[in-house]
Coordinates of C-alpha atoms in Angstrom, one line a residue:
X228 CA -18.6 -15.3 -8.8
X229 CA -22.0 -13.9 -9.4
X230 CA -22.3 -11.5 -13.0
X231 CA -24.9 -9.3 -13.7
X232 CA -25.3 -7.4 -16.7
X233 CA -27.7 -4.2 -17.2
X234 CA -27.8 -1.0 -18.9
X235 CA -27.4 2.8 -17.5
X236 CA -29.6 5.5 -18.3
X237 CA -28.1 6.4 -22.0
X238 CA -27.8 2.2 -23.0
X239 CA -24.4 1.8 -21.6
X240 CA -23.6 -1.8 -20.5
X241 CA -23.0 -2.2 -17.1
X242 CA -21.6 -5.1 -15.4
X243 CA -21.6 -6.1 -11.7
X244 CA -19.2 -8.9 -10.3
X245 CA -20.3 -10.2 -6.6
X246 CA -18.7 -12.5 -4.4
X247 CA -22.3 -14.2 -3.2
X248 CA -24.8 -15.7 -6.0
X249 CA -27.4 -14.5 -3.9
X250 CA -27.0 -10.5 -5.1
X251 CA -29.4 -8.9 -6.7
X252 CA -29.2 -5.9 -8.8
X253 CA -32.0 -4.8 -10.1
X254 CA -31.7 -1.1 -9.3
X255 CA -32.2 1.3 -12.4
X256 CA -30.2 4.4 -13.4
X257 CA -32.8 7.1 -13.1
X258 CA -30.5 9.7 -14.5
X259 CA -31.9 12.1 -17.1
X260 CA -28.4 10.8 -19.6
X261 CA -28.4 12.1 -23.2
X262 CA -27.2 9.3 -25.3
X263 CA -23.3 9.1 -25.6
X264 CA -22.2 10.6 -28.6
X265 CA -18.4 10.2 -29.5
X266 CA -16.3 12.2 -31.9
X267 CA -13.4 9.7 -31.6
X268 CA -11.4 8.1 -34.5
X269 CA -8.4 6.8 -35.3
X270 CA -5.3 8.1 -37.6
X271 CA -2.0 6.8 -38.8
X272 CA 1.3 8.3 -38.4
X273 CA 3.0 7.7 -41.3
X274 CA 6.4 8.5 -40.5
X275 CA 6.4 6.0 -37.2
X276 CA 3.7 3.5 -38.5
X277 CA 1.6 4.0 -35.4
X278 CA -1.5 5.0 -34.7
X279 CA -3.5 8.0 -32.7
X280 CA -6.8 8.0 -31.3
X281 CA -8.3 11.9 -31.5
X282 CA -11.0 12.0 -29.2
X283 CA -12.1 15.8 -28.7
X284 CA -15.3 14.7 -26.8
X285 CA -13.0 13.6 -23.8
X286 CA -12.3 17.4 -23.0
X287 CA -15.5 17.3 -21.2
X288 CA -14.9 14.7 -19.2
X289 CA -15.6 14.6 -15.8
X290 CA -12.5 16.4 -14.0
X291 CA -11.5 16.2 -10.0
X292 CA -14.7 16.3 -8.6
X293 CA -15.1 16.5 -4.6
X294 CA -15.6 12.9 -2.7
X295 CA -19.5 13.6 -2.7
X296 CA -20.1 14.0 -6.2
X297 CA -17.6 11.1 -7.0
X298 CA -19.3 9.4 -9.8
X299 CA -17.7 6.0 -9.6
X300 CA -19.1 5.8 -5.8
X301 CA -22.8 3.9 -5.0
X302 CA -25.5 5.3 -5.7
X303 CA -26.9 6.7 -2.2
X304 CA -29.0 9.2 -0.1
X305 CA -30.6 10.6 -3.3
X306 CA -27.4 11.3 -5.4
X307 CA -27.3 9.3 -8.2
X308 CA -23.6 7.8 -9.7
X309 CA -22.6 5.9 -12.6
X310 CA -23.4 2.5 -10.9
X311 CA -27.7 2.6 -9.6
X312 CA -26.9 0.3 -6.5
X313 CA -26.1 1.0 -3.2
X314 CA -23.3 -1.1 -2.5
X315 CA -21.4 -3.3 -4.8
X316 CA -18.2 -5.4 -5.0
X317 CA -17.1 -4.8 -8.7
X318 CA -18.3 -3.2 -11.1
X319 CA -17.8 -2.4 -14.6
X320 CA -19.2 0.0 -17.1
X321 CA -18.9 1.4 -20.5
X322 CA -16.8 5.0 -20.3
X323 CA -19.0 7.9 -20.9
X324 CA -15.8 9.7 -22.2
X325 CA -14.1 6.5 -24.5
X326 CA -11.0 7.3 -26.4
X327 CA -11.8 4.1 -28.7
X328 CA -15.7 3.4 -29.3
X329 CA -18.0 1.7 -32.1
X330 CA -16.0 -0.2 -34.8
X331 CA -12.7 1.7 -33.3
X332 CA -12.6 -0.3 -30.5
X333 CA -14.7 0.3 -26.8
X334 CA -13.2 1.5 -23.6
X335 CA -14.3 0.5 -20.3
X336 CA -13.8 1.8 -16.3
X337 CA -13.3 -1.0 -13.3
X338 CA -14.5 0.0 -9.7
X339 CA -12.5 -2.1 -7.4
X340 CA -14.3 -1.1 -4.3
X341 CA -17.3 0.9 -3.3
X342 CA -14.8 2.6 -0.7
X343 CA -13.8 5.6 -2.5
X344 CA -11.2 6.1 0.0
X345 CA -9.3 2.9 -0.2
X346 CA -6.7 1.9 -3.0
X347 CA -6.3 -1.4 -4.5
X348 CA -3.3 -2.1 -1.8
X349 CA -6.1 -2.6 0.4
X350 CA -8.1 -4.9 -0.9
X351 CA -8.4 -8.3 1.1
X352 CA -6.9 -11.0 -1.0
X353 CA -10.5 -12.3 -2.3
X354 CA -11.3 -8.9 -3.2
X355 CA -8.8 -8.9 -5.2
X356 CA -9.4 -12.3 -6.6
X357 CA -12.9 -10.8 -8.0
X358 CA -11.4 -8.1 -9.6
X359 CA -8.9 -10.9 -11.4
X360 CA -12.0 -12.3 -12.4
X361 CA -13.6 -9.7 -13.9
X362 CA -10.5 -8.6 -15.8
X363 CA -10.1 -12.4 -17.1
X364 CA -14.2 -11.8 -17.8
X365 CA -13.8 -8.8 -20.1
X366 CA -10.7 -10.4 -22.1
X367 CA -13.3 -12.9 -22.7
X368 CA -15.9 -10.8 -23.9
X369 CA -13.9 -7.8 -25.4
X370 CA -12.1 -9.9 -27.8
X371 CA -14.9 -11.3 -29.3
X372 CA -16.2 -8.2 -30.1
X373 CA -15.7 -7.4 -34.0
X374 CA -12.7 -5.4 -35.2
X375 CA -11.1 -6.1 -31.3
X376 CA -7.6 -6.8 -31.9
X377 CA -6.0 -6.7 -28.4
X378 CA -7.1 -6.0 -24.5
X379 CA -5.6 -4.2 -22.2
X380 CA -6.5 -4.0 -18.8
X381 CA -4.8 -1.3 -16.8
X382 CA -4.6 0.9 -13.5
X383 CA -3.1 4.8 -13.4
X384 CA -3.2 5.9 -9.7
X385 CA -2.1 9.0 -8.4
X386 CA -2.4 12.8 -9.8
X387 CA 0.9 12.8 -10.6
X388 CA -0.1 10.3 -13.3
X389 CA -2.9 12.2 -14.2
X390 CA -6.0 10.4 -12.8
X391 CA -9.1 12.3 -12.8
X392 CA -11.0 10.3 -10.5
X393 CA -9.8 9.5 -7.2
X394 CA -12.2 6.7 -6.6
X395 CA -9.7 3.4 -6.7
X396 CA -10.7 2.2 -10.5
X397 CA -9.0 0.8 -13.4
X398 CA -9.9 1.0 -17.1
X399 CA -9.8 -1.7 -20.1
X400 CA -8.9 -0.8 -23.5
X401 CA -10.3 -3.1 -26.6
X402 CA -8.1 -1.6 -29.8
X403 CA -8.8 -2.4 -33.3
X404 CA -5.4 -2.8 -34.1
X405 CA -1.9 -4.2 -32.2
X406 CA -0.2 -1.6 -29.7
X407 CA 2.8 -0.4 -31.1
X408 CA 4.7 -1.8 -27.6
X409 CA 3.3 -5.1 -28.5
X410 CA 4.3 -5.1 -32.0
X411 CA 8.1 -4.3 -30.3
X412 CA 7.8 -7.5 -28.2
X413 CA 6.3 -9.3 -31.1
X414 CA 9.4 -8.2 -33.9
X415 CA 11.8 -9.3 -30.5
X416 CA 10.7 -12.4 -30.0
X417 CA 10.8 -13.5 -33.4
X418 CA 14.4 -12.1 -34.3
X419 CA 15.2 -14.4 -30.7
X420 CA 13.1 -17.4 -32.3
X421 CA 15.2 -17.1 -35.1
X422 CA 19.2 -16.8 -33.9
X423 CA 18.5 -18.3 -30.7
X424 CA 15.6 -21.4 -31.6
X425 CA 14.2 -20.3 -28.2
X426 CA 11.6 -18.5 -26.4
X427 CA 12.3 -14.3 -25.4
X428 CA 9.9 -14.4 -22.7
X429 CA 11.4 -17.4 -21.1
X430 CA 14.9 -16.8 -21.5
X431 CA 14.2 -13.7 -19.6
X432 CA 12.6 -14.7 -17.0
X433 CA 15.0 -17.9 -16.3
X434 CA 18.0 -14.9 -17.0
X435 CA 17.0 -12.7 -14.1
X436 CA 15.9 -15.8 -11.9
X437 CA 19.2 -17.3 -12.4
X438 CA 20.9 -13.9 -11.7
X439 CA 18.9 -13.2 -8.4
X440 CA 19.8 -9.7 -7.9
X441 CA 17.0 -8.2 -9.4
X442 CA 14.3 -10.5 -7.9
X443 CA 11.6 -8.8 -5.7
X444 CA 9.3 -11.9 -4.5
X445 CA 9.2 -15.6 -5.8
X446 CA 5.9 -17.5 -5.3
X447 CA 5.0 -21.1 -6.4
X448 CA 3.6 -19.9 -9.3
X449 CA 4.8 -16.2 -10.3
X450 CA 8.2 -14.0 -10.3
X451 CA 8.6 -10.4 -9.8
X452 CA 12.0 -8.9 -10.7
X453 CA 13.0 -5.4 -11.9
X454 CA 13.9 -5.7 -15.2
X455 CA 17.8 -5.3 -16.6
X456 CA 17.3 -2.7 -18.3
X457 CA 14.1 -0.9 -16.3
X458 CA 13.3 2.6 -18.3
X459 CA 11.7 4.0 -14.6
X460 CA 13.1 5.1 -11.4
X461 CA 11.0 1.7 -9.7
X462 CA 9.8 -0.5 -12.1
X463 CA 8.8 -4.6 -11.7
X464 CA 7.8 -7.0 -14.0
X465 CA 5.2 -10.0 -12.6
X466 CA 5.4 -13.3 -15.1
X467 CA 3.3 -16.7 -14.0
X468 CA 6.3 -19.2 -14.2
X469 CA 4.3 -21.3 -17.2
X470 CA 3.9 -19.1 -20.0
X471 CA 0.5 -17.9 -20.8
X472 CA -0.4 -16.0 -23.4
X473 CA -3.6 -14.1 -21.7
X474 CA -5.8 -14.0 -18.3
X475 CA -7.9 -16.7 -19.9
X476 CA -4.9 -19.1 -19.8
X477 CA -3.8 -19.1 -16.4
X478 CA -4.5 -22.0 -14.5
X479 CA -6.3 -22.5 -10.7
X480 CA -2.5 -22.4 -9.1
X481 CA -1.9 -19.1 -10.4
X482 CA -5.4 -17.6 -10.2
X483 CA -5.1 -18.4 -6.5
X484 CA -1.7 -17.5 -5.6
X485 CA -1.8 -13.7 -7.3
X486 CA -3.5 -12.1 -4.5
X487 CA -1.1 -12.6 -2.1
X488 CA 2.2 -11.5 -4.0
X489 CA 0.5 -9.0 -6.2
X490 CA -1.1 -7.1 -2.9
X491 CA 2.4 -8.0 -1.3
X492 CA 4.2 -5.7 -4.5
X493 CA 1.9 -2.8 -4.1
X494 CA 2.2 -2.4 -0.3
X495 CA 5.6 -2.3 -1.4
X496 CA 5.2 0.1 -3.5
X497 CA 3.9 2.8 -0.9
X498 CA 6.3 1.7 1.3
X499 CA 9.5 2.9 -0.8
X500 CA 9.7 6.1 0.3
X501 CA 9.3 7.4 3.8
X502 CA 9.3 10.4 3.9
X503 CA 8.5 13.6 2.1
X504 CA 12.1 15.4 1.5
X505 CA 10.0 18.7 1.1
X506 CA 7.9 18.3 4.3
X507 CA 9.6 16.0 6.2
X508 CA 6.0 13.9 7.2
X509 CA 5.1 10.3 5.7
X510 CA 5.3 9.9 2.2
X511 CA 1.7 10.1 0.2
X512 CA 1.0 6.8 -1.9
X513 CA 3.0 6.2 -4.6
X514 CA 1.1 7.1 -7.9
X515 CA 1.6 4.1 -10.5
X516 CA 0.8 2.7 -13.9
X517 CA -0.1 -1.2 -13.7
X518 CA -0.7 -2.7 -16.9
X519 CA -1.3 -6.3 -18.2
X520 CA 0.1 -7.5 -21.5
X521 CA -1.6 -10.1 -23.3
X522 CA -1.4 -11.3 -26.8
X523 CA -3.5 -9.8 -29.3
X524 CA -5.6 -12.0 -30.7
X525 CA -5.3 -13.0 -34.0
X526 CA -1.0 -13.1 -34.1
X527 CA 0.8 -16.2 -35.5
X528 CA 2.9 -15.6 -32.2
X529 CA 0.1 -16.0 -29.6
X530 CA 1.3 -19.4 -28.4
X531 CA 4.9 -17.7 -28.1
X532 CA 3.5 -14.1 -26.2
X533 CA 3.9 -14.7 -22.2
X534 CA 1.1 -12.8 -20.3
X535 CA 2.9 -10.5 -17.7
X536 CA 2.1 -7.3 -15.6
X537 CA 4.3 -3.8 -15.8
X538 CA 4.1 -1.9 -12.7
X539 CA 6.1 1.1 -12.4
X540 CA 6.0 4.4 -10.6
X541 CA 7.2 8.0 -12.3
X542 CA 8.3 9.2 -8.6
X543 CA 12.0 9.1 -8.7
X544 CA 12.8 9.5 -5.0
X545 CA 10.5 11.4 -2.4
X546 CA 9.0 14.1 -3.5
X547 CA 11.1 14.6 -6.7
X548 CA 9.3 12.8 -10.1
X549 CA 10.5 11.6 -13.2
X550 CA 10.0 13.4 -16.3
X551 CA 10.1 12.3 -20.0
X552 CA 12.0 15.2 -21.2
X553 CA 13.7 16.0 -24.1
X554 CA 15.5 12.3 -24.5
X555 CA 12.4 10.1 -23.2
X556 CA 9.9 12.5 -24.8
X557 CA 11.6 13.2 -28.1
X558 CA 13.8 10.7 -29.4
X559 CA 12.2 7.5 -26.7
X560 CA 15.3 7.0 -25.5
X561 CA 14.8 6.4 -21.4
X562 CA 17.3 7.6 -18.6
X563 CA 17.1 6.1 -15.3
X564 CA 18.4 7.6 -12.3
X565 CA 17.9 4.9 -10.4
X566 CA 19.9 1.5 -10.8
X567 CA 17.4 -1.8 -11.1
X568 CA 19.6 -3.7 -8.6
X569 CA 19.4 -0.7 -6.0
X570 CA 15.3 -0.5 -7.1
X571 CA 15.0 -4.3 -6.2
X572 CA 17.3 -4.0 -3.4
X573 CA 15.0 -1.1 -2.1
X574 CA 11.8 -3.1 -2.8
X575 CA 13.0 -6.4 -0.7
X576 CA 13.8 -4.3 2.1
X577 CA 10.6 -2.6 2.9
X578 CA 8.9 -5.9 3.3
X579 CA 9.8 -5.7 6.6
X580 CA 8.5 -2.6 7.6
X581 CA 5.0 -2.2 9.6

């Protein structure tokens, strides 16, 4: 992996990632950018001890542009984008719009692929290796940043989860404090140190590889399973079988065997429902939220974290989506229409299908 840092037009850093050490990307963002001015901060609920990023700023925010003013595509025929070159394999770059920026954390966007009209699904499996390593890059970097307390590299994809862009792209969150999810595993797995004298994270994944019922594909070196107790309608859970408590960690066996199976879950994924119930054609792709979890940095618990992906879909059954209504929404208490053993059932049967 070749990695080439520059700056856009209003001192963002951008960051390319290419497969050949041979690139090179020395074309310059001629864009006429005002510097990026922020209004974000960050404010403490005091009744549920979490935190809330207000970020007025964002209400500008580029929103469902056409394909040819797509600003995450290259930079061609005279139109200028948020990445100069022409082509490209990875890139990376500093949001224009962050929720968290400055000494409140920074916020950046991922392009996967110059094609804007591909997905991640269809990525070839070194592609997708690239993208691993720019992910496992910017854990590096981010959490050295001052003030960086955890990273979180992510994917939403689909309308229906409220993606903006349709150009296949993730994002990566550096926050100055721990998540509030995080903090939930943390107080877990330190009440299960305690009665137990064990690990959480293992005990869970050796509980649901023991059971079977729930697993979705079993490498050499990582497990998927829907969880026991999954909160969405199709929801899997991706664990490196040694514990790890970030990217950084894994070792060469994993880094080369995620590809396959992670590529394997999302084709999966648009392959759970066939049909439309409303139209009665194909299915369209399956919107999603993929998110990593890593420790955060500076817990006494970081040996004890295991790095895993979430990867869940709000769709509920075709053409009919989940909502977090008054239950979910109010009180964050989850009801799932869909049993995990008949989601993992559903999600080993489709790997047979063209």
């Amino acid at each position: 992996m070749k990695k080439t840092t520059t700056r856009l037009a209003d001192g963002r850093e951008l960051i390319y990632y290419d497969s050949r050490d041979d690139v090179v990307r020395d074309a310059v963002d001629r864009r006429p950018l005002d510097p990026v001015a922020t209004a974000a901060e960050i404010r403490a609920d005091r009744l549920l001890g979490d935190r809330v990023a207000i970020a007025s700023h964002r209400q500008a925010r580029t929103y469902h542009p056409p394909a040819d003013e797509c600003p995450l595509c290259p930079s061609r025929e005279g139109r200028h984008s948020e990445i100069p070159a022409a082509d490209y394999d990875v890139a990376v770059f500093e949001n224009r719009f962050p929720s968290l920026a400055g000494d409140r954390g920074r916020c950046e966007v991922v392009c996967f692929t110059p094609d804007h009209d591909a997905s991640f699904a269809d990525l070839t499996e070194d592609q997708a290796a690239l993208v691993l390593a720019a992910w496992t890059d910017r854990t590096a970097e981010l959490s050295q940043l001052p003030g960086v307390e955890q990273v979180f590299c992510f994917e939403n994809r689909g309308a229906e989860i409220g993606v903006t862009l349709g150009h296949p792209h993730g994002q990566i969150y550096a926050y100055p404090f721990v998540t509030p999810r995080t903090e939930r595993m943390l107080r877990s797995l330190a009440d299960h140190r305690e009665a137990t004298g064990r690990n959480l994270f293992d005990d869970v994944l050796d509980d649901e590889r023991a059971d079977g019922r729930r697993i979705v594909l079993d490498g050499d070196h990582w497990t998927a399973f829907v969880p026991y107790a999954a909160h969405w309608p199709y929801e899997v859970h991706l664990y490196p079988k040694r514990r790890v408590p970030d990217l950084l960690a894994l070792d060469d066996a994993a880094r080369a065997e995620f590809p396959r199976l992670y590529l394997e879950l999302l084709r999966r994924f648009d392959r759970i429902f066939d049909t439309d119930t409303d139209t009665g054609a194909g299915a369209p792709p399956t919107p999603y939220i993929a998110a990593w979890h890593q420790a955060p940095q500076r817990t006494a618990q970081r040996a004890d974290f295991a790095l895993h992906l979430e990867l869940f879909t709000i769709r509920r059954t075709s053409g009919k989506l989940k909502f977090l209504a008054g239950s979910e929404s109010g009180m964050n208490v989850f009801i799932n229409d869909v049993p995990p053993e008949a989601a993992a059932e559903r999600l080993r049967e489709v790997a047979s299908k063209p």
